[in-house]
Amino acid sequence: MQALITVIVVAGVLLLLGLALAVRIVKQYEQGVLFRLGRVVGTRDPGLRLIVPVVDVLRRVSLRIVTMPIQSQGIITRDNVSVDVSAVAYFRVVDAVRSVVAIENVRAAIDQIAQTTLRKVVGQHTLDETLAETSKINLDIREILDVTTVAWGVEVTLVELKDIQLPETMKRAMAKQAEAEREKRAKIINAEGESLAAAALGEASDTMMAHPLALQLRNLQSLVEIGVDKNSTVVFPAPLMTTIAELGTFLAREQAAAVPAPAVATSNGAVTAPPATVTDPSDIP
């Protein structure tokens, strides 16, 4: 009786061990590649899967997008400038069987091919193109990687340049160039402003020549603006000063004409007054 119980216990343990070896769980983001006696017999979808122990081997492959940083590479651009460029690549497995059978370590292979491709593509561009056309460089790297990795059952979804390190001398030179460019734009804007101001002043002078009273009104407006600031200094425009001087001359002439002249005796003893001075109305300003 005791021997029977021992046999039953051993059989149960062997059964449990066999089930443990035969049961495999494939996760939702994975796909299983089943090998039977070393040959691929197909793939297994996510869920609970049973295999033949010892005979079958199930390799699970992740189908999620993988983020892979590409370490910084020392690159010489087409215009002989040394830069350090780092990038990041995103890829995913689209064919689980080929990713297992066609290559031993797909992640390491993509890392190496991405580094060489990065050096090759960036080396074909000048420094200015590398800094300004990063989108084009990213696309070129991705297309080259896709051509290589399609045989491995992998699709490269995105490649982005992450960082571009320039030598200190080049940074200083670029800073001087940017400063000179800003000064050039400032001088051009200033010259354009002077040109517009000169044109506006020319139009204003033409208007004042056509309407002389406009100049007098402008002078009065200037006096009003000066008076608002409570300034003790009063500035009179030149035309106004000329008018005041002419008014003083007119008053002097009037005073001289109002003084009576002394009588003059004639040869026959008669006394006559000098003729009165008649002021010509045209002399009055």
PDB file of C-alpha atoms in Angstrom:
ATOM      1  CA  MET A   1       0.000   0.000   0.000  1.00  0.00           C
ATOM      2  CA  GLN A   2       2.793   2.358   0.867  1.00  0.00           C
ATOM      3  CA  ALA A   3       4.548   1.532  -2.399  1.00  0.00           C
ATOM      4  CA  LEU A   4       1.375   2.412  -4.342  1.00  0.00           C
ATOM      5  CA  ILE A   5       1.153   5.774  -2.625  1.00  0.00           C
ATOM      6  CA  THR A   6       4.774   6.454  -3.429  1.00  0.00           C
ATOM      7  CA  VAL A   7       4.202   5.630  -7.112  1.00  0.00           C
ATOM      8  CA  ILE A   8       1.176   7.937  -7.243  1.00  0.00           C
ATOM      9  CA  VAL A   9       3.101  10.788  -5.642  1.00  0.00           C
ATOM     10  CA  VAL A  10       6.020  10.346  -8.042  1.00  0.00           C
ATOM     11  CA  ALA A  11       3.656  10.226 -11.006  1.00  0.00           C
ATOM     12  CA  GLY A  12       1.950  13.406  -9.836  1.00  0.00           C
ATOM     13  CA  VAL A  13       5.275  15.191  -9.431  1.00  0.00           C
ATOM     14  CA  LEU A  14       6.370  14.076 -12.897  1.00  0.00           C
ATOM     15  CA  LEU A  15       3.034  15.235 -14.329  1.00  0.00           C
ATOM     16  CA  LEU A  16       3.367  18.637 -12.721  1.00  0.00           C
ATOM     17  CA  LEU A  17       6.943  18.909 -13.950  1.00  0.00           C
ATOM     18  CA  GLY A  18       5.865  17.973 -17.454  1.00  0.00           C
ATOM     19  CA  LEU A  19       3.112  20.574 -17.421  1.00  0.00           C
ATOM     20  CA  ALA A  20       5.574  23.200 -16.190  1.00  0.00           C
ATOM     21  CA  LEU A  21       7.889  22.342 -19.069  1.00  0.00           C
ATOM     22  CA  ALA A  22       5.057  22.263 -21.616  1.00  0.00           C
ATOM     23  CA  VAL A  23       3.222  25.447 -20.660  1.00  0.00           C
ATOM     24  CA  ARG A  24       4.397  28.781 -22.079  1.00  0.00           C
ATOM     25  CA  ILE A  25       2.777  32.211 -21.747  1.00  0.00           C
ATOM     26  CA  VAL A  26       3.186  34.688 -24.600  1.00  0.00           C
ATOM     27  CA  LYS A  27       2.447  38.254 -23.524  1.00  0.00           C
ATOM     28  CA  GLN A  28       0.256  40.660 -25.467  1.00  0.00           C
ATOM     29  CA  TYR A  29       3.199  42.663 -26.891  1.00  0.00           C
ATOM     30  CA  GLU A  30       5.132  39.532 -27.841  1.00  0.00           C
ATOM     31  CA  GLN A  31       5.061  36.857 -30.506  1.00  0.00           C
ATOM     32  CA  GLY A  32       6.488  33.377 -30.072  1.00  0.00           C
ATOM     33  CA  VAL A  33       8.702  31.600 -32.618  1.00  0.00           C
ATOM     34  CA  LEU A  34       8.419  27.835 -32.201  1.00  0.00           C
ATOM     35  CA  PHE A  35      11.378  25.560 -32.989  1.00  0.00           C
ATOM     36  CA  ARG A  36      10.829  21.798 -33.141  1.00  0.00           C
ATOM     37  CA  LEU A  37      14.001  19.767 -33.228  1.00  0.00           C
ATOM     38  CA  GLY A  38      15.816  22.914 -34.431  1.00  0.00           C
ATOM     39  CA  ARG A  39      13.404  23.745 -37.267  1.00  0.00           C
ATOM     40  CA  VAL A  40      10.997  26.673 -37.319  1.00  0.00           C
ATOM     41  CA  VAL A  41       7.451  25.363 -37.412  1.00  0.00           C
ATOM     42  CA  GLY A  42       5.644  28.674 -37.062  1.00  0.00           C
ATOM     43  CA  THR A  43       4.739  31.477 -34.685  1.00  0.00           C
ATOM     44  CA  ARG A  44       2.507  31.555 -31.630  1.00  0.00           C
ATOM     45  CA  ASP A  45       0.173  34.430 -30.780  1.00  0.00           C
ATOM     46  CA  PRO A  46      -0.202  35.906 -27.273  1.00  0.00           C
ATOM     47  CA  GLY A  47      -1.843  33.704 -24.670  1.00  0.00           C
ATOM     48  CA  LEU A  48      -1.317  30.299 -23.021  1.00  0.00           C
ATOM     49  CA  ARG A  49       0.592  27.961 -25.328  1.00  0.00           C
ATOM     50  CA  LEU A  50       1.570  24.292 -24.938  1.00  0.00           C
ATOM     51  CA  ILE A  51       4.739  22.833 -26.366  1.00  0.00           C
ATOM     52  CA  VAL A  52       6.324  19.408 -26.327  1.00  0.00           C
ATOM     53  CA  PRO A  53       8.974  19.351 -23.614  1.00  0.00           C
ATOM     54  CA  VAL A  54      12.553  18.792 -24.730  1.00  0.00           C
ATOM     55  CA  VAL A  55      11.443  18.594 -28.385  1.00  0.00           C
ATOM     56  CA  ASP A  56      10.114  22.149 -28.783  1.00  0.00           C
ATOM     57  CA  VAL A  57      11.735  25.493 -27.972  1.00  0.00           C
ATOM     58  CA  LEU A  58       9.664  28.684 -27.939  1.00  0.00           C
ATOM     59  CA  ARG A  59      11.494  31.992 -28.478  1.00  0.00           C
ATOM     60  CA  ARG A  60       9.467  35.059 -27.484  1.00  0.00           C
ATOM     61  CA  VAL A  61      10.107  38.244 -29.466  1.00  0.00           C
ATOM     62  CA  SER A  62       8.944  41.691 -28.331  1.00  0.00           C
ATOM     63  CA  LEU A  63       7.016  43.678 -30.952  1.00  0.00           C
ATOM     64  CA  ARG A  64       7.147  47.016 -29.067  1.00  0.00           C
ATOM     65  CA  ILE A  65       9.029  50.052 -30.364  1.00  0.00           C
ATOM     66  CA  VAL A  66      12.540  50.106 -28.955  1.00  0.00           C
ATOM     67  CA  THR A  67      14.379  53.349 -28.158  1.00  0.00           C
ATOM     68  CA  MET A  68      18.080  53.042 -28.900  1.00  0.00           C
ATOM     69  CA  PRO A  69      20.500  55.928 -28.257  1.00  0.00           C
ATOM     70  CA  ILE A  70      23.355  56.267 -30.734  1.00  0.00           C
ATOM     71  CA  GLN A  71      26.476  57.289 -28.862  1.00  0.00           C
ATOM     72  CA  SER A  72      28.333  60.464 -29.826  1.00  0.00           C
ATOM     73  CA  GLN A  73      30.442  60.147 -32.953  1.00  0.00           C
ATOM     74  CA  GLY A  74      33.444  62.310 -33.876  1.00  0.00           C
ATOM     75  CA  ILE A  75      32.715  63.385 -37.452  1.00  0.00           C
ATOM     76  CA  ILE A  76      34.521  65.672 -39.917  1.00  0.00           C
ATOM     77  CA  THR A  77      32.050  67.545 -42.093  1.00  0.00           C
ATOM     78  CA  ARG A  78      32.513  68.251 -45.783  1.00  0.00           C
ATOM     79  CA  ASP A  79      34.015  71.681 -45.000  1.00  0.00           C
ATOM     80  CA  ASN A  80      36.601  70.091 -42.640  1.00  0.00           C
ATOM     81  CA  VAL A  81      34.991  71.002 -39.304  1.00  0.00           C
ATOM     82  CA  SER A  82      35.243  68.456 -36.501  1.00  0.00           C
ATOM     83  CA  VAL A  83      31.953  67.929 -34.640  1.00  0.00           C
ATOM     84  CA  ASP A  84      30.583  65.406 -32.172  1.00  0.00           C
ATOM     85  CA  VAL A  85      27.092  64.202 -33.119  1.00  0.00           C
ATOM     86  CA  SER A  86      24.799  61.937 -31.114  1.00  0.00           C
ATOM     87  CA  ALA A  87      21.393  60.650 -32.154  1.00  0.00           C
ATOM     88  CA  VAL A  88      18.543  58.370 -31.135  1.00  0.00           C
ATOM     89  CA  ALA A  89      16.822  55.680 -33.204  1.00  0.00           C
ATOM     90  CA  TYR A  90      13.408  54.026 -32.814  1.00  0.00           C
ATOM     91  CA  PHE A  91      12.741  50.607 -34.321  1.00  0.00           C
ATOM     92  CA  ARG A  92      10.375  47.678 -33.952  1.00  0.00           C
ATOM     93  CA  VAL A  93      10.245  44.067 -35.071  1.00  0.00           C
ATOM     94  CA  VAL A  94       7.752  43.412 -37.869  1.00  0.00           C
ATOM     95  CA  ASP A  95       8.786  39.811 -38.669  1.00  0.00           C
ATOM     96  CA  ALA A  96       9.543  37.755 -35.569  1.00  0.00           C
ATOM     97  CA  VAL A  97      10.891  34.758 -37.491  1.00  0.00           C
ATOM     98  CA  ARG A  98      13.466  36.732 -39.484  1.00  0.00           C
ATOM     99  CA  SER A  99      14.547  38.742 -36.424  1.00  0.00           C
ATOM    100  CA  VAL A 100      15.472  35.444 -34.749  1.00  0.00           C
ATOM    101  CA  VAL A 101      16.751  33.434 -37.715  1.00  0.00           C
ATOM    102  CA  ALA A 102      18.424  36.061 -39.928  1.00  0.00           C
ATOM    103  CA  ILE A 103      20.599  37.721 -37.288  1.00  0.00           C
ATOM    104  CA  GLU A 104      21.991  36.772 -33.906  1.00  0.00           C
ATOM    105  CA  ASN A 105      21.494  40.038 -31.960  1.00  0.00           C
ATOM    106  CA  VAL A 106      19.302  42.484 -33.797  1.00  0.00           C
ATOM    107  CA  ARG A 107      19.717  45.340 -31.275  1.00  0.00           C
ATOM    108  CA  ALA A 108      23.522  45.240 -31.352  1.00  0.00           C
ATOM    109  CA  ALA A 109      23.483  45.042 -35.152  1.00  0.00           C
ATOM    110  CA  ILE A 110      21.223  48.087 -35.492  1.00  0.00           C
ATOM    111  CA  ASP A 111      23.376  50.004 -33.014  1.00  0.00           C
ATOM    112  CA  GLN A 112      26.527  49.388 -35.057  1.00  0.00           C
ATOM    113  CA  ILE A 113      24.961  50.096 -38.445  1.00  0.00           C
ATOM    114  CA  ALA A 114      23.364  53.271 -37.074  1.00  0.00           C
ATOM    115  CA  GLN A 115      26.749  54.595 -35.899  1.00  0.00           C
ATOM    116  CA  THR A 116      28.419  54.027 -39.258  1.00  0.00           C
ATOM    117  CA  THR A 117      25.459  55.468 -41.144  1.00  0.00           C
ATOM    118  CA  LEU A 118      25.466  58.558 -38.932  1.00  0.00           C
ATOM    119  CA  ARG A 119      29.137  59.216 -39.694  1.00  0.00           C
ATOM    120  CA  LYS A 120      28.602  58.627 -43.399  1.00  0.00           C
ATOM    121  CA  VAL A 121      25.582  60.915 -43.835  1.00  0.00           C
ATOM    122  CA  VAL A 122      26.795  63.800 -41.665  1.00  0.00           C
ATOM    123  CA  GLY A 123      30.228  63.676 -43.326  1.00  0.00           C
ATOM    124  CA  GLN A 124      28.586  64.428 -46.667  1.00  0.00           C
ATOM    125  CA  HIS A 125      27.198  67.762 -45.441  1.00  0.00           C
ATOM    126  CA  THR A 126      28.806  71.044 -44.464  1.00  0.00           C
ATOM    127  CA  LEU A 127      28.512  72.429 -40.949  1.00  0.00           C
ATOM    128  CA  ASP A 128      25.819  74.934 -41.924  1.00  0.00           C
ATOM    129  CA  GLU A 129      23.806  72.181 -43.627  1.00  0.00           C
ATOM    130  CA  THR A 130      24.172  69.930 -40.582  1.00  0.00           C
ATOM    131  CA  LEU A 131      22.820  72.648 -38.300  1.00  0.00           C
ATOM    132  CA  ALA A 132      20.045  73.858 -40.624  1.00  0.00           C
ATOM    133  CA  GLU A 133      18.917  70.681 -42.407  1.00  0.00           C
ATOM    134  CA  THR A 134      18.601  68.194 -39.555  1.00  0.00           C
ATOM    135  CA  SER A 135      15.251  66.940 -40.873  1.00  0.00           C
ATOM    136  CA  LYS A 136      16.820  65.959 -44.204  1.00  0.00           C
ATOM    137  CA  ILE A 137      19.744  64.253 -42.450  1.00  0.00           C
ATOM    138  CA  ASN A 138      17.349  62.328 -40.192  1.00  0.00           C
ATOM    139  CA  LEU A 139      15.389  61.141 -43.221  1.00  0.00           C
ATOM    140  CA  ASP A 140      18.549  60.072 -45.092  1.00  0.00           C
ATOM    141  CA  ILE A 141      19.792  58.036 -42.112  1.00  0.00           C
ATOM    142  CA  ARG A 142      16.402  56.376 -41.663  1.00  0.00           C
ATOM    143  CA  GLU A 143      16.164  55.412 -45.356  1.00  0.00           C
ATOM    144  CA  ILE A 144      19.645  53.857 -45.328  1.00  0.00           C
ATOM    145  CA  LEU A 145      18.890  51.909 -42.153  1.00  0.00           C
ATOM    146  CA  ASP A 146      15.568  50.668 -43.552  1.00  0.00           C
ATOM    147  CA  VAL A 147      17.295  49.206 -46.604  1.00  0.00           C
ATOM    148  CA  THR A 148      19.640  47.205 -44.351  1.00  0.00           C
ATOM    149  CA  THR A 149      17.266  46.185 -41.560  1.00  0.00           C
ATOM    150  CA  VAL A 150      14.355  45.034 -43.746  1.00  0.00           C
ATOM    151  CA  ALA A 151      16.180  41.720 -44.252  1.00  0.00           C
ATOM    152  CA  TRP A 152      16.297  41.335 -40.459  1.00  0.00           C
ATOM    153  CA  GLY A 153      12.544  41.744 -40.045  1.00  0.00           C
ATOM    154  CA  VAL A 154      13.011  45.125 -38.358  1.00  0.00           C
ATOM    155  CA  GLU A 155      11.540  48.505 -39.298  1.00  0.00           C
ATOM    156  CA  VAL A 156      13.294  51.732 -38.262  1.00  0.00           C
ATOM    157  CA  THR A 157      10.446  54.133 -37.529  1.00  0.00           C
ATOM    158  CA  LEU A 158      12.392  57.289 -36.625  1.00  0.00           C
ATOM    159  CA  VAL A 159      15.910  58.692 -36.363  1.00  0.00           C
ATOM    160  CA  GLU A 160      16.647  62.057 -34.735  1.00  0.00           C
ATOM    161  CA  LEU A 161      19.899  63.949 -34.225  1.00  0.00           C
ATOM    162  CA  LYS A 162      20.012  64.584 -30.489  1.00  0.00           C
ATOM    163  CA  ASP A 163      23.065  66.757 -29.926  1.00  0.00           C
ATOM    164  CA  ILE A 164      25.735  68.494 -32.023  1.00  0.00           C
ATOM    165  CA  GLN A 165      28.862  69.600 -30.155  1.00  0.00           C
ATOM    166  CA  LEU A 166      31.079  72.219 -31.832  1.00  0.00           C
ATOM    167  CA  PRO A 167      34.694  73.161 -30.989  1.00  0.00           C
ATOM    168  CA  GLU A 168      35.102  76.275 -28.818  1.00  0.00           C
ATOM    169  CA  THR A 169      36.905  78.157 -31.597  1.00  0.00           C
ATOM    170  CA  MET A 170      34.015  77.474 -33.953  1.00  0.00           C
ATOM    171  CA  LYS A 171      31.500  78.655 -31.345  1.00  0.00           C
ATOM    172  CA  ARG A 172      33.358  81.967 -30.978  1.00  0.00           C
ATOM    173  CA  ALA A 173      33.564  82.409 -34.738  1.00  0.00           C
ATOM    174  CA  MET A 174      29.833  81.744 -35.117  1.00  0.00           C
ATOM    175  CA  ALA A 175      29.077  84.210 -32.315  1.00  0.00           C
ATOM    176  CA  LYS A 176      31.099  86.916 -34.103  1.00  0.00           C
ATOM    177  CA  GLN A 177      29.332  86.130 -37.358  1.00  0.00           C
ATOM    178  CA  ALA A 178      25.918  86.403 -35.724  1.00  0.00           C
ATOM    179  CA  GLU A 179      26.877  89.720 -34.079  1.00  0.00           C
ATOM    180  CA  ALA A 180      28.106  91.134 -37.386  1.00  0.00           C
ATOM    181  CA  GLU A 181      24.890  90.008 -39.065  1.00  0.00           C
ATOM    182  CA  ARG A 182      22.788  91.789 -36.422  1.00  0.00           C
ATOM    183  CA  GLU A 183      24.855  94.991 -36.790  1.00  0.00           C
ATOM    184  CA  LYS A 184      24.398  94.850 -40.550  1.00  0.00           C
ATOM    185  CA  ARG A 185      20.632  94.559 -40.202  1.00  0.00           C
ATOM    186  CA  ALA A 186      20.587  97.421 -37.687  1.00  0.00           C
ATOM    187  CA  LYS A 187      22.500  99.712 -40.048  1.00  0.00           C
ATOM    188  CA  ILE A 188      20.246  98.804 -42.955  1.00  0.00           C
ATOM    189  CA  ILE A 189      17.124  99.529 -40.896  1.00  0.00           C
ATOM    190  CA  ASN A 190      18.603 102.842 -39.732  1.00  0.00           C
ATOM    191  CA  ALA A 191      19.437 103.857 -43.317  1.00  0.00           C
ATOM    192  CA  GLU A 192      15.925 102.952 -44.469  1.00  0.00           C
ATOM    193  CA  GLY A 193      14.475 105.067 -41.645  1.00  0.00           C
ATOM    194  CA  GLU A 194      16.630 108.062 -42.637  1.00  0.00           C
ATOM    195  CA  SER A 195      15.524 107.684 -46.241  1.00  0.00           C
ATOM    196  CA  LEU A 196      11.835 107.608 -45.283  1.00  0.00           C
ATOM    197  CA  ALA A 197      12.286 110.589 -42.965  1.00  0.00           C
ATOM    198  CA  ALA A 198      14.019 112.596 -45.698  1.00  0.00           C
ATOM    199  CA  ALA A 199      11.213 111.807 -48.139  1.00  0.00           C
ATOM    200  CA  ALA A 200       8.587 112.871 -45.576  1.00  0.00           C
ATOM    201  CA  LEU A 201      10.429 116.144 -44.860  1.00  0.00           C
ATOM    202  CA  GLY A 202      10.633 116.852 -48.589  1.00  0.00           C
ATOM    203  CA  GLU A 203       6.880 116.406 -48.943  1.00  0.00           C
ATOM    204  CA  ALA A 204       6.318 118.677 -45.920  1.00  0.00           C
ATOM    205  CA  SER A 205       8.533 121.411 -47.390  1.00  0.00           C
ATOM    206  CA  ASP A 206       6.669 121.249 -50.692  1.00  0.00           C
ATOM    207  CA  THR A 207       3.385 121.671 -48.827  1.00  0.00           C
ATOM    208  CA  MET A 208       4.689 124.692 -46.873  1.00  0.00           C
ATOM    209  CA  MET A 209       5.962 126.329 -50.058  1.00  0.00           C
ATOM    210  CA  ALA A 210       2.539 125.921 -51.617  1.00  0.00           C
ATOM    211  CA  HIS A 211       0.825 127.304 -48.474  1.00  0.00           C
ATOM    212  CA  PRO A 212       2.989 129.996 -46.756  1.00  0.00           C
ATOM    213  CA  LEU A 213       0.582 130.311 -43.827  1.00  0.00           C
ATOM    214  CA  ALA A 214       1.278 126.697 -42.904  1.00  0.00           C
ATOM    215  CA  LEU A 215       4.799 127.690 -41.825  1.00  0.00           C
ATOM    216  CA  GLN A 216       3.449 130.401 -39.518  1.00  0.00           C
ATOM    217  CA  LEU A 217       0.954 127.958 -38.008  1.00  0.00           C
ATOM    218  CA  ARG A 218       3.739 125.482 -37.444  1.00  0.00           C
ATOM    219  CA  ASN A 219       5.794 128.159 -35.670  1.00  0.00           C
ATOM    220  CA  LEU A 220       2.875 128.982 -33.374  1.00  0.00           C
ATOM    221  CA  GLN A 221       2.404 125.281 -32.623  1.00  0.00           C
ATOM    222  CA  SER A 222       6.090 125.016 -31.711  1.00  0.00           C
ATOM    223  CA  LEU A 223       5.725 127.922 -29.272  1.00  0.00           C
ATOM    224  CA  VAL A 224       2.723 126.217 -27.662  1.00  0.00           C
ATOM    225  CA  GLU A 225       4.703 122.994 -27.234  1.00  0.00           C
ATOM    226  CA  ILE A 226       7.597 124.881 -25.646  1.00  0.00           C
ATOM    227  CA  GLY A 227       5.237 126.662 -23.264  1.00  0.00           C
ATOM    228  CA  VAL A 228       3.739 123.392 -22.008  1.00  0.00           C
ATOM    229  CA  ASP A 229       7.060 122.387 -20.431  1.00  0.00           C
ATOM    230  CA  LYS A 230       7.162 125.641 -18.361  1.00  0.00           C
ATOM    231  CA  ASN A 231      10.520 126.447 -19.855  1.00  0.00           C
ATOM    232  CA  SER A 232      12.081 129.854 -19.054  1.00  0.00           C
ATOM    233  CA  THR A 233      13.742 129.995 -22.458  1.00  0.00           C
ATOM    234  CA  VAL A 234      11.594 131.266 -25.343  1.00  0.00           C
ATOM    235  CA  VAL A 235      12.691 130.522 -28.876  1.00  0.00           C
ATOM    236  CA  PHE A 236      11.348 132.738 -31.677  1.00  0.00           C
ATOM    237  CA  PRO A 237      11.487 131.412 -35.214  1.00  0.00           C
ATOM    238  CA  ALA A 238      13.500 133.430 -37.720  1.00  0.00           C
ATOM    239  CA  PRO A 239      10.474 134.616 -39.783  1.00  0.00           C
ATOM    240  CA  LEU A 240       8.830 135.977 -36.601  1.00  0.00           C
ATOM    241  CA  MET A 241      11.995 137.870 -35.635  1.00  0.00           C
ATOM    242  CA  THR A 242      12.116 139.409 -39.114  1.00  0.00           C
ATOM    243  CA  THR A 243       8.530 140.576 -38.740  1.00  0.00           C
ATOM    244  CA  ILE A 244       9.303 142.200 -35.365  1.00  0.00           C
ATOM    245  CA  ALA A 245      12.335 144.016 -36.853  1.00  0.00           C
ATOM    246  CA  GLU A 246      10.273 145.322 -39.762  1.00  0.00           C
ATOM    247  CA  LEU A 247       7.594 146.506 -37.331  1.00  0.00           C
ATOM    248  CA  GLY A 248      10.239 148.447 -35.331  1.00  0.00           C
ATOM    249  CA  THR A 249      11.532 150.115 -38.483  1.00  0.00           C
ATOM    250  CA  PHE A 250       8.002 151.144 -39.430  1.00  0.00           C
ATOM    251  CA  LEU A 251       7.341 152.686 -36.016  1.00  0.00           C
ATOM    252  CA  ALA A 252      10.631 154.632 -36.185  1.00  0.00           C
ATOM    253  CA  ARG A 253       9.704 156.072 -39.544  1.00  0.00           C
ATOM    254  CA  GLU A 254       6.284 157.071 -38.227  1.00  0.00           C
ATOM    255  CA  GLN A 255       7.778 158.843 -35.252  1.00  0.00           C
ATOM    256  CA  ALA A 256      10.219 160.721 -37.472  1.00  0.00           C
ATOM    257  CA  ALA A 257       7.402 161.876 -39.740  1.00  0.00           C
ATOM    258  CA  ALA A 258       5.344 163.124 -36.798  1.00  0.00           C
ATOM    259  CA  VAL A 259       8.084 165.586 -35.525  1.00  0.00           C
ATOM    260  CA  PRO A 260       7.459 169.194 -37.052  1.00  0.00           C
ATOM    261  CA  ALA A 261      10.365 170.635 -39.077  1.00  0.00           C
ATOM    262  CA  PRO A 262      11.731 174.215 -38.271  1.00  0.00           C
ATOM    263  CA  ALA A 263      10.552 177.214 -40.375  1.00  0.00           C
ATOM    264  CA  VAL A 264      12.780 178.467 -43.171  1.00  0.00           C
ATOM    265  CA  ALA A 265      13.043 182.224 -44.056  1.00  0.00           C
ATOM    266  CA  THR A 266      12.942 183.195 -47.723  1.00  0.00           C
ATOM    267  CA  SER A 267      14.673 186.125 -49.510  1.00  0.00           C
ATOM    268  CA  ASN A 268      11.602 188.374 -49.309  1.00  0.00           C
ATOM    269  CA  GLY A 269      11.343 187.881 -45.576  1.00  0.00           C
ATOM    270  CA  ALA A 270       8.479 185.331 -45.654  1.00  0.00           C
ATOM    271  CA  VAL A 271       8.603 182.271 -43.432  1.00  0.00           C
ATOM    272  CA  THR A 272       7.658 178.929 -45.008  1.00  0.00           C
ATOM    273  CA  ALA A 273       7.382 175.428 -43.522  1.00  0.00           C
ATOM    274  CA  PRO A 274       9.048 172.507 -45.176  1.00  0.00           C
ATOM    275  CA  PRO A 275       6.813 170.281 -47.225  1.00  0.00           C
ATOM    276  CA  ALA A 276       5.190 167.472 -45.341  1.00  0.00           C
ATOM    277  CA  THR A 277       6.578 164.041 -45.852  1.00  0.00           C
ATOM    278  CA  VAL A 278       4.029 161.654 -47.305  1.00  0.00           C
ATOM    279  CA  THR A 279       4.584 158.061 -46.500  1.00  0.00           C
ATOM    280  CA  ASP A 280       4.032 155.682 -49.382  1.00  0.00           C
ATOM    281  CA  PRO A 281       1.606 152.948 -48.323  1.00  0.00           C
ATOM    282  CA  SER A 282       3.811 150.465 -50.118  1.00  0.00           C
ATOM    283  CA  ASP A 283       6.631 151.177 -47.621  1.00  0.00           C
ATOM    284  CA  ILE A 284       4.538 149.741 -44.794  1.00  0.00           C
ATOM    285  CA  PRO A 285       5.426 146.107 -44.418  1.00  0.00           C
TER     286      PRO A 285
END
